[in-house]
Every structure is written in structure tokens, then in C-alpha cells.
Coordinates of C-alpha atoms and ligand atoms in Angstrom, one line a residue:
M1 CA -30.5 -15.6 -7.9
A2 CA -29.6 -13.9 -5.1
T3 CA -27.9 -12.0 -3.3
L4 CA -25.9 -13.2 -0.1
T5 CA -25.0 -11.8 3.7
L6 CA -23.8 -11.9 6.3
R7 CA -23.9 -11.3 10.0
S8 CA -21.2 -10.5 12.4
L9 CA -21.1 -14.9 11.2
T10 CA -18.7 -16.0 13.7
K11 CA -17.1 -19.9 13.9
R12 CA -15.3 -20.5 17.4
F13 CA -13.7 -24.6 17.6
G14 CA -13.1 -25.2 21.5
D15 CA -10.3 -22.6 22.2
T16 CA -9.4 -21.5 18.5
A17 CA -11.9 -19.5 16.9
A18 CA -11.5 -20.6 13.1
L19 CA -13.3 -17.8 12.6
T20 CA -13.7 -14.0 14.2
P21 CA -17.4 -11.4 13.6
T22 CA -17.7 -11.6 10.0
D23 CA -19.6 -8.5 7.2
L24 CA -19.7 -9.5 4.0
E25 CA -22.8 -8.8 1.3
V26 CA -22.9 -10.7 -2.0
A27 CA -24.4 -8.7 -4.7
D28 CA -27.5 -10.7 -7.2
G29 CA -25.2 -12.0 -9.5
E30 CA -21.7 -11.4 -8.1
F31 CA -19.2 -13.7 -8.6
V32 CA -16.6 -13.3 -5.2
V33 CA -13.6 -15.0 -4.3
L34 CA -12.3 -15.9 -0.9
V35 CA -8.7 -16.1 -0.7
G36 CA -5.6 -17.0 1.9
P37 CA -3.3 -18.8 3.5
S38 CA -4.1 -23.1 5.3
G39 CA -6.0 -22.4 8.0
C40 CA -7.2 -18.7 7.6
G41 CA -10.9 -19.7 7.8
K42 CA -12.4 -19.6 4.4
T43 CA -13.4 -23.6 4.7
T44 CA -15.3 -23.1 7.4
L45 CA -17.0 -19.8 6.2
L46 CA -17.8 -21.9 3.0
R47 CA -19.0 -24.3 4.7
M48 CA -21.9 -23.0 7.3
V49 CA -23.3 -21.0 4.1
A50 CA -23.4 -24.3 2.9
G51 CA -25.0 -25.3 6.5
L52 CA -22.5 -28.4 6.8
E53 CA -21.5 -26.8 10.2
T54 CA -23.8 -24.9 12.8
P55 CA -22.1 -20.9 13.1
S56 CA -20.4 -19.5 16.8
D57 CA -22.4 -16.7 15.9
G58 CA -24.2 -14.3 14.1
D59 CA -27.0 -15.0 9.8
I60 CA -26.6 -15.5 7.0
L61 CA -29.2 -14.3 4.8
I62 CA -30.0 -15.9 0.9
G63 CA -32.3 -12.8 -0.1
D64 CA -34.3 -11.0 2.9
K65 CA -34.4 -15.1 4.0
R66 CA -31.9 -16.0 7.2
V67 CA -31.5 -19.6 6.6
N68 CA -29.1 -20.4 9.3
D69 CA -31.7 -22.9 10.5
L70 CA -32.4 -25.0 7.3
E71 CA -30.4 -27.9 6.2
P72 CA -28.7 -28.1 3.6
R73 CA -30.7 -29.3 1.0
A74 CA -33.4 -26.1 2.0
R75 CA -30.6 -23.5 0.8
D76 CA -31.2 -23.9 -2.7
I77 CA -27.7 -23.9 -2.9
A78 CA -25.2 -25.7 -5.0
M79 CA -21.5 -27.0 -3.8
V80 CA -17.9 -28.1 -6.1
F81 CA -16.1 -30.1 -3.8
Q82 CA -12.0 -30.4 -5.0
N83 CA -12.9 -34.3 -4.7
Y84 CA -15.2 -33.6 -7.3
A85 CA -17.5 -36.2 -4.6
L86 CA -19.2 -38.3 -8.0
Y87 CA -21.0 -41.8 -7.7
P88 CA -18.0 -43.8 -9.6
H89 CA -20.5 -46.6 -10.8
M90 CA -23.1 -44.3 -12.3
S91 CA -22.5 -43.1 -16.1
V92 CA -21.8 -38.8 -16.3
R93 CA -26.2 -38.8 -16.7
K94 CA -27.0 -40.5 -14.0
N95 CA -24.2 -38.3 -12.1
L96 CA -26.0 -35.4 -13.2
A97 CA -29.7 -36.2 -13.5
Y98 CA -29.1 -38.1 -9.3
G99 CA -29.9 -35.0 -7.1
L100 CA -32.6 -34.2 -9.5
K101 CA -34.4 -37.0 -9.3
L102 CA -34.3 -37.4 -6.0
R103 CA -36.2 -34.2 -6.2
G104 CA -39.1 -35.9 -7.5
M105 CA -37.9 -33.9 -10.8
A106 CA -40.2 -35.4 -14.1
T107 CA -38.1 -37.4 -16.3
E108 CA -38.9 -35.0 -19.2
E109 CA -36.9 -32.1 -17.5
I110 CA -34.6 -33.7 -16.3
T111 CA -34.4 -34.9 -20.0
R112 CA -34.2 -31.4 -20.3
R113 CA -31.3 -30.0 -17.9
V114 CA -28.7 -32.9 -18.1
E115 CA -28.6 -32.3 -22.0
W116 CA -28.3 -28.7 -22.3
A117 CA -25.9 -28.7 -18.6
A118 CA -23.7 -31.0 -20.7
D119 CA -23.6 -29.1 -23.7
L120 CA -22.7 -26.2 -21.5
L121 CA -19.8 -27.4 -20.4
G122 CA -18.4 -30.0 -24.1
L123 CA -19.8 -33.1 -21.6
G124 CA -21.8 -34.8 -25.0
E125 CA -19.0 -37.4 -25.6
Y126 CA -19.3 -38.9 -22.3
L127 CA -22.3 -39.0 -21.0
D128 CA -23.0 -42.7 -20.8
R129 CA -19.1 -42.8 -19.8
K130 CA -18.8 -43.5 -15.8
P131 CA -16.0 -41.1 -13.5
R132 CA -13.0 -43.4 -14.0
A133 CA -13.4 -43.4 -18.2
L134 CA -12.4 -39.6 -17.9
S135 CA -9.6 -37.4 -17.2
G136 CA -9.4 -35.3 -14.0
G137 CA -10.8 -31.9 -15.0
Q138 CA -13.9 -34.0 -18.0
R139 CA -14.9 -35.2 -13.6
Q140 CA -14.9 -32.2 -12.8
R141 CA -16.8 -30.4 -15.6
V142 CA -19.2 -33.0 -15.0
A143 CA -19.0 -31.3 -10.8
M144 CA -20.5 -28.4 -11.9
G145 CA -23.0 -30.2 -14.4
R146 CA -24.2 -31.5 -11.1
A147 CA -24.8 -28.5 -9.4
I148 CA -26.1 -26.5 -12.9
V149 CA -28.3 -29.1 -13.4
R150 CA -29.9 -28.1 -9.6
E151 CA -30.8 -24.5 -11.2
P152 CA -29.8 -22.9 -7.8
Q153 CA -29.6 -19.9 -6.0
L154 CA -25.6 -19.5 -5.2
F155 CA -23.4 -21.6 -6.0
L156 CA -21.0 -22.5 -3.8
F157 CA -16.7 -23.6 -5.2
D158 CA -14.9 -25.4 -2.5
E159 CA -11.2 -25.5 -3.8
P160 CA -12.5 -26.9 -6.6
L161 CA -8.7 -26.3 -8.5
S162 CA -6.6 -27.8 -6.3
N163 CA -7.0 -32.4 -7.7
L164 CA -5.7 -30.3 -11.4
D165 CA -2.0 -30.1 -12.5
A166 CA -1.0 -26.6 -13.7
K167 CA -2.5 -26.4 -17.9
L168 CA -5.9 -28.0 -17.3
R169 CA -5.6 -25.6 -13.4
A170 CA -5.8 -22.8 -16.9
S171 CA -8.3 -24.2 -18.2
V172 CA -11.3 -24.8 -16.1
R173 CA -10.3 -21.8 -14.6
V174 CA -11.7 -20.0 -18.0
E175 CA -15.2 -22.5 -18.1
I176 CA -15.4 -21.8 -14.7
K177 CA -15.9 -17.8 -15.6
R178 CA -16.9 -18.1 -19.0
L179 CA -20.2 -20.3 -17.2
H180 CA -20.6 -17.5 -14.6
Q181 CA -21.0 -15.1 -17.5
R182 CA -23.5 -16.9 -19.3
L183 CA -25.5 -17.7 -16.1
G184 CA -25.2 -14.8 -14.2
T185 CA -25.2 -17.0 -10.6
T186 CA -24.4 -15.6 -7.7
T187 CA -20.9 -17.5 -6.7
L188 CA -18.7 -17.6 -3.8
Y189 CA -15.5 -19.4 -4.5
V190 CA -12.7 -20.8 -2.3
T191 CA -9.4 -21.3 -2.8
H192 CA -5.7 -20.3 -1.6
D193 CA -4.3 -19.2 -4.8
Q194 CA -4.0 -16.1 -5.3
V195 CA -4.3 -16.4 -9.2
E196 CA -7.0 -18.2 -9.6
A197 CA -8.5 -14.8 -7.0
M198 CA -6.9 -12.6 -9.2
T199 CA -8.2 -14.2 -13.1
L200 CA -11.7 -14.7 -11.9
A201 CA -13.2 -11.9 -8.7
Q202 CA -14.9 -9.9 -9.6
R203 CA -14.9 -8.3 -5.6
V204 CA -12.4 -10.5 -3.9
V205 CA -11.8 -11.1 -0.2
V206 CA -8.4 -11.7 1.1
M207 CA -8.0 -13.5 4.5
N208 CA -5.4 -14.0 7.5
R209 CA -6.1 -15.5 10.8
G210 CA -10.1 -16.5 10.9
R211 CA -10.1 -12.1 9.9
V212 CA -10.5 -10.3 6.9
E213 CA -8.0 -7.9 6.0
Q214 CA -8.9 -6.3 2.6
V215 CA -12.6 -6.4 0.7
G216 CA -11.8 -4.5 -3.5
H217 CA -12.2 -5.3 -7.0
P218 CA -8.6 -7.6 -7.5
S219 CA -6.7 -5.3 -9.3
A220 CA -7.4 -2.2 -6.7
V221 CA -6.9 -3.9 -4.1
Y222 CA -2.9 -5.4 -6.2
A223 CA -2.2 -2.4 -6.4
C224 CA -3.7 -0.6 -2.6
P225 CA -3.0 -3.5 -0.3
A226 CA -4.2 -2.7 2.3
T227 CA -1.6 -4.2 5.2
T228 CA 2.3 -5.9 4.4
F229 CA -0.2 -9.2 4.5
V230 CA -2.7 -9.0 1.1
A231 CA 0.9 -6.9 -0.2
G232 CA 3.1 -10.5 -0.2
F233 CA -0.4 -12.4 -0.4
L234 CA -1.8 -10.6 -3.8
G235 CA 1.2 -10.6 -6.2
S236 CA 3.2 -13.6 -8.0
P237 CA 6.5 -13.2 -7.5
P238 CA 4.9 -11.0 -3.8
M239 CA 5.8 -6.8 -3.4
N240 CA 8.7 -6.3 -2.1
L241 CA 9.3 -5.9 1.4
F242 CA 11.9 -2.9 3.1
E243 CA 12.8 -2.0 6.7
A244 CA 12.6 1.1 5.6
R245 CA 12.6 5.6 7.2
L246 CA 11.9 8.4 6.4
N247 CA 14.2 11.4 6.6
A248 CA 13.3 13.8 9.1
T249 CA 10.6 15.8 6.8
G250 CA 9.2 13.3 6.0
D251 CA 9.0 13.9 1.9
S252 CA 11.6 11.3 1.1
V253 CA 12.1 7.0 2.2
E254 CA 15.4 5.7 2.5
I255 CA 16.0 1.6 3.0
A256 CA 17.7 1.5 6.1
G257 CA 21.3 0.2 5.9
V258 CA 21.4 1.5 2.2
E259 CA 21.7 6.0 1.6
A260 CA 18.9 5.7 -0.8
P261 CA 16.7 8.2 -1.0
L262 CA 13.1 7.5 -2.9
P263 CA 11.1 10.8 -3.0
L264 CA 7.2 10.8 -1.9
P265 CA 4.8 12.2 -3.7
T266 CA 3.4 13.4 -0.1
S267 CA 4.4 14.5 3.0
M268 CA 3.8 12.0 6.0
E269 CA 5.4 12.1 9.6
G270 CA 9.4 12.8 9.7
G271 CA 11.3 10.5 11.4
Q272 CA 9.5 6.9 11.6
R273 CA 10.5 4.2 10.6
V274 CA 8.0 2.5 8.0
T275 CA 8.1 -0.3 5.2
L276 CA 8.1 -0.1 2.0
G277 CA 6.9 -2.0 -0.3
I278 CA 8.2 -2.3 -4.3
R279 CA 6.2 -4.5 -6.2
P280 CA 8.7 -6.4 -9.2
E281 CA 7.3 -4.9 -12.1
A282 CA 7.5 -1.3 -11.0
F283 CA 12.0 -0.9 -11.1
V284 CA 13.8 0.0 -13.7
P285 CA 17.4 0.0 -14.3
D286 CA 18.8 3.6 -13.9
A287 CA 22.7 3.8 -14.4
N288 CA 21.9 7.4 -12.5
G289 CA 18.7 5.8 -10.2
P290 CA 19.5 6.0 -6.2
L291 CA 18.6 2.3 -5.1
P292 CA 22.4 0.1 -5.5
F293 CA 21.1 -3.5 -7.0
S294 CA 22.7 -7.1 -6.7
L295 CA 22.2 -9.2 -9.4
D296 CA 22.8 -12.9 -7.6
L297 CA 20.3 -14.8 -9.9
Q298 CA 18.2 -15.0 -12.9
E299 CA 15.3 -16.8 -14.0
P300 CA 13.5 -15.3 -17.5
L301 CA 10.7 -16.5 -18.5
G302 CA 10.1 -15.8 -21.9
A303 CA 7.8 -13.5 -22.4
E304 CA 10.0 -11.7 -18.9
T305 CA 12.9 -12.5 -16.1
L306 CA 13.0 -12.1 -12.9
L307 CA 15.7 -11.1 -10.8
H308 CA 16.4 -12.3 -7.5
G309 CA 19.2 -10.0 -5.4
N310 CA 19.8 -7.8 -2.4
I311 CA 19.5 -3.8 -2.1
G312 CA 22.2 -3.3 1.0
K313 CA 21.5 -7.0 3.0
Q314 CA 17.6 -7.5 2.0
P315 CA 16.4 -8.9 -0.1
C316 CA 14.4 -8.0 -4.0
T317 CA 13.1 -9.2 -6.3
L318 CA 12.7 -7.5 -10.3
R319 CA 10.5 -8.5 -13.3
L320 CA 11.8 -7.2 -16.3
A321 CA 10.1 -7.3 -19.6
G322 CA 11.8 -9.3 -22.9
E323 CA 14.2 -12.3 -21.9
T324 CA 16.8 -11.1 -22.4
L325 CA 19.8 -12.1 -19.4
Y326 CA 20.7 -8.9 -17.7
A327 CA 24.7 -8.6 -16.7
K328 CA 25.6 -7.6 -13.0
D329 CA 26.5 -4.1 -13.6
Q330 CA 22.7 -3.2 -16.5
V331 CA 21.2 -3.4 -13.3
G332 CA 24.2 -2.3 -11.1
R333 CA 22.2 0.7 -10.4
L334 CA 17.4 0.5 -10.5
T335 CA 14.5 4.0 -10.2
V336 CA 11.4 3.5 -9.1
T337 CA 9.0 5.8 -9.8
P338 CA 7.3 8.0 -6.6
D339 CA 3.4 6.6 -6.6
A340 CA 5.1 2.8 -7.0
L341 CA 6.1 2.7 -3.2
H342 CA 3.9 2.2 -0.4
L343 CA 4.7 2.9 3.3
F344 CA 3.0 0.3 5.4
D345 CA 3.4 0.6 9.4
A346 CA 6.4 -1.1 11.2
E347 CA 4.3 -1.7 13.4
N348 CA 1.3 -3.2 13.1
G349 CA 2.4 -3.7 9.1
A350 CA -1.0 -1.5 7.8
R351 CA -1.1 0.8 4.8
L352 CA 0.2 4.5 5.9
T353 CA -0.5 6.2 1.9
Q354 CA -3.7 6.2 1.5
D355 CA -3.6 6.7 -3.0
Ligands
LIG401 P1 -7.5 -25.3 4.2 O1 -7.6 -23.7 2.8 O2 -6.5 -25.4 4.9 O3 -8.6 -25.2 3.7 P2 -8.7 -23.2 5.6 O4 -9.0 -21.6 5.3 O5 -10.3 -22.5 4.8 O6 -8.0 -23.2 6.0 P3 -10.5 -23.4 8.0 O7 -10.4 -25.1 7.8 O8 -11.6 -22.8 7.4 O9 -9.1 -22.8 6.7 O10 -9.5 -24.5 8.8 C1 -9.8 -23.1 10.2 C2 -8.9 -22.9 11.8 O11 -9.9 -24.5 12.4 C3 -8.7 -23.6 11.6 O12 -6.5 -23.2 12.5 C4 -8.1 -25.2 11.5 O13 -7.1 -25.4 12.3 C5 -9.6 -24.9 12.5 N1 -10.3 -25.9 12.1 C6 -11.8 -26.3 11.3 N2 -13.2 -27.2 11.3 C7 -11.8 -27.9 12.6 C8 -13.2 -28.5 13.7 N3 -13.6 -29.8 12.9 N4 -12.5 -28.5 15.0 C9 -11.0 -27.8 15.8 N5 -10.1 -26.9 14.4 C10 -10.9 -26.5 13.4

């Protein structure tokens, strides 16, 4: 195992800045997830670590060794791709063994590792099958097996669950987490799916337009997003973001167009326009609450219900526990606790409240 260090890592494709100078330290044994929308630069970053893309600038260190100039196979990493990249004409056993054979490993050691990986991933009964006779989830497990038999210093995952249906995605996700708990190998994992990021990461790196927006423990980032971009990206449904303004004394905030003052835990500079963030689960129906809510549509999900509607002219989603279908007047007024209010700069989206 090893640390991974990126120093001012940069990638330009002609005039496109795919990755602006980026610093990142992944600790020995840590599981870090890069998450962001399509085109934010996460795959480019991963491919540079793998040695499949040449940096325009900056350094990549695995342990204390600079690896920029090393060939991919000399970097002691193993990568798992979205499309599995298995050899279709080889059995699962041969797929698992092939990379080790190419490296000239002794047959007995290859057999030991293949059996160990098959056992760990529950592939024992499929060892003599070809990939075409496996389900998508089983194929992805073979791809992971091929990575772990290498016993590399670093695992790189590039959207490994994207080709699986929702149910399989959830179960393979759990397997990846369990695997990391057992092996403790340093891991960098790329996804555009915020649920994967929240559930797998020890630290999440939220990226936007070639830049890192925020790095932190998933629940800390969820509780305290640094920008409106992060607030709107992590969480499903995302945080509601309202145009709002502070009162003259800066101790309460009003959603623009609605006279509904919400008290703030700390005073801010009065009078300014802000973006007010409220998570869907932070609303409480309250006949005496300050916020008027007009309900449009409900989505009962079993354990909870999503309610879509408006506060003034601004769209708003609530998430309430239970499967109840609500009458309009039951949720006609809402309250929010002061510590559930997130304030952001209306111009640049940066967080104003520090909590
Ligand atoms: P996705 O989830 O869609 O793969 P991503 O976040 O992984 O997105 P990248 O693939 O890293 O994004 O791309 C980052 C930016 O760099 C994009 O604007 C993309 O168009 C551009 N880019 C990537 N590869 C190349 C290339 N070979 N030539 C030119 N531009 C590229």
C-alpha cells in the first residue's frame, strides 16, 4: 500500500483546461471518491494517475516516488473500468491469471492468488465459465478480481458500476466497500453518481469544470457545502436554493417575494441579497410556521414522501418521513430550524455561514 500525492496536476487539451492545477493527498489505505458532472475532469485526473494520459504540468507521487515518467505497468496500480475489459475467449480463471502470467509469476503463486480472489469475490463456481456466460455484476466482479490478484499499491476505479442496473449497482457497491474493508488498499474511485460517492468514500472530492470545489468526509460536505454547486450536487433530491435577502439588521432572512422572516443563528451584514439553501428534509409542517407552501405533486416512496410545490414563485421540494399522502392544508405552512439554513453569496455561490 502507499500514499498518492498530486501536486499542481494540470491537463490542457488545446484551449480546453480539462484540469486546473490540483493538489490532493490520498492517505495510505484511504478510499477517496472523485465525483462531479460529465466533463468536470475526473476521468482525466484518474487517467493521468494511471499513466494513460500525460500531464501538462505538475507531479504525481505514489509513496514518495514520482511516477510521471513511468509506464502504466511500472506504476504498481490496478484499474477497474466501466466496460470490464475482460478477454472474451478466456475462462474466468484465465482472465484472473493472465496479467500475473505476463509478469512471469510462478504458477503456484498464480494459483494461490486466483483462488484467494475467487473466494473473496464469490467467483469459485464460475472459474471455468467464459465472460459471456456471466451476468453484468459477475463480470464486474471478475474485473475486480483481476485487479486484486495483482496486490497493487493503488486501486483506480473508473465508473465501475455504470453498466449495471440499479439493483446490481447497489449490491456491487456493497461488495466494493467490503473489499476495501478487508484489503485496505489505497483507492481512487471516479463516479458521477452522488449516492456512490456518499456511501463509499472516506473522503469525497467534488469537482466542477476542471476544479476541485470541496474535499471532505461525505457527511461533513453534505452538512456544510462550500458552494451552491456542491449544495445542489450532493443529496437526492438536492438542496433547495432560493433567491433571498437579509433584513436590515442581518439577523433574519426572507425568501424573495415572500414576507417570511427566518431567524438566523448568527448575525450577518444586513440588507444583502443571498442564496438561501434548505435541504428537503429540513422542513417541518407547522400551522404557525413562517413559510407558505403550495403543494403541486407528491411522490410516495414507501418510507418517505417527496412533496413538490412552491414557496412564493420559487420551486421547493420537501422530504417527509412516512408514506402519508398529505392534504394541501396539512403542509400549507412550514417551519425550519435556524441551523438548517445555509447562506451563500448570491453572485459567486460561496458559502457565507461558517458552521
Ligand atoms: P465523464 O463523466 O463524461 O467522463 P469527466 O468528468 O470524466 O466526464 P473528462 O473526461 O475528464 O470529464 O473531460 C474533461 C474535459 O476535457 C471535457 O471538457 C472533455 O471534453 C475534455 N477532454 C477530455 N479528453 C479530451 C481529449 N482527448 N481531447 C480534447 N478534449 C478532451
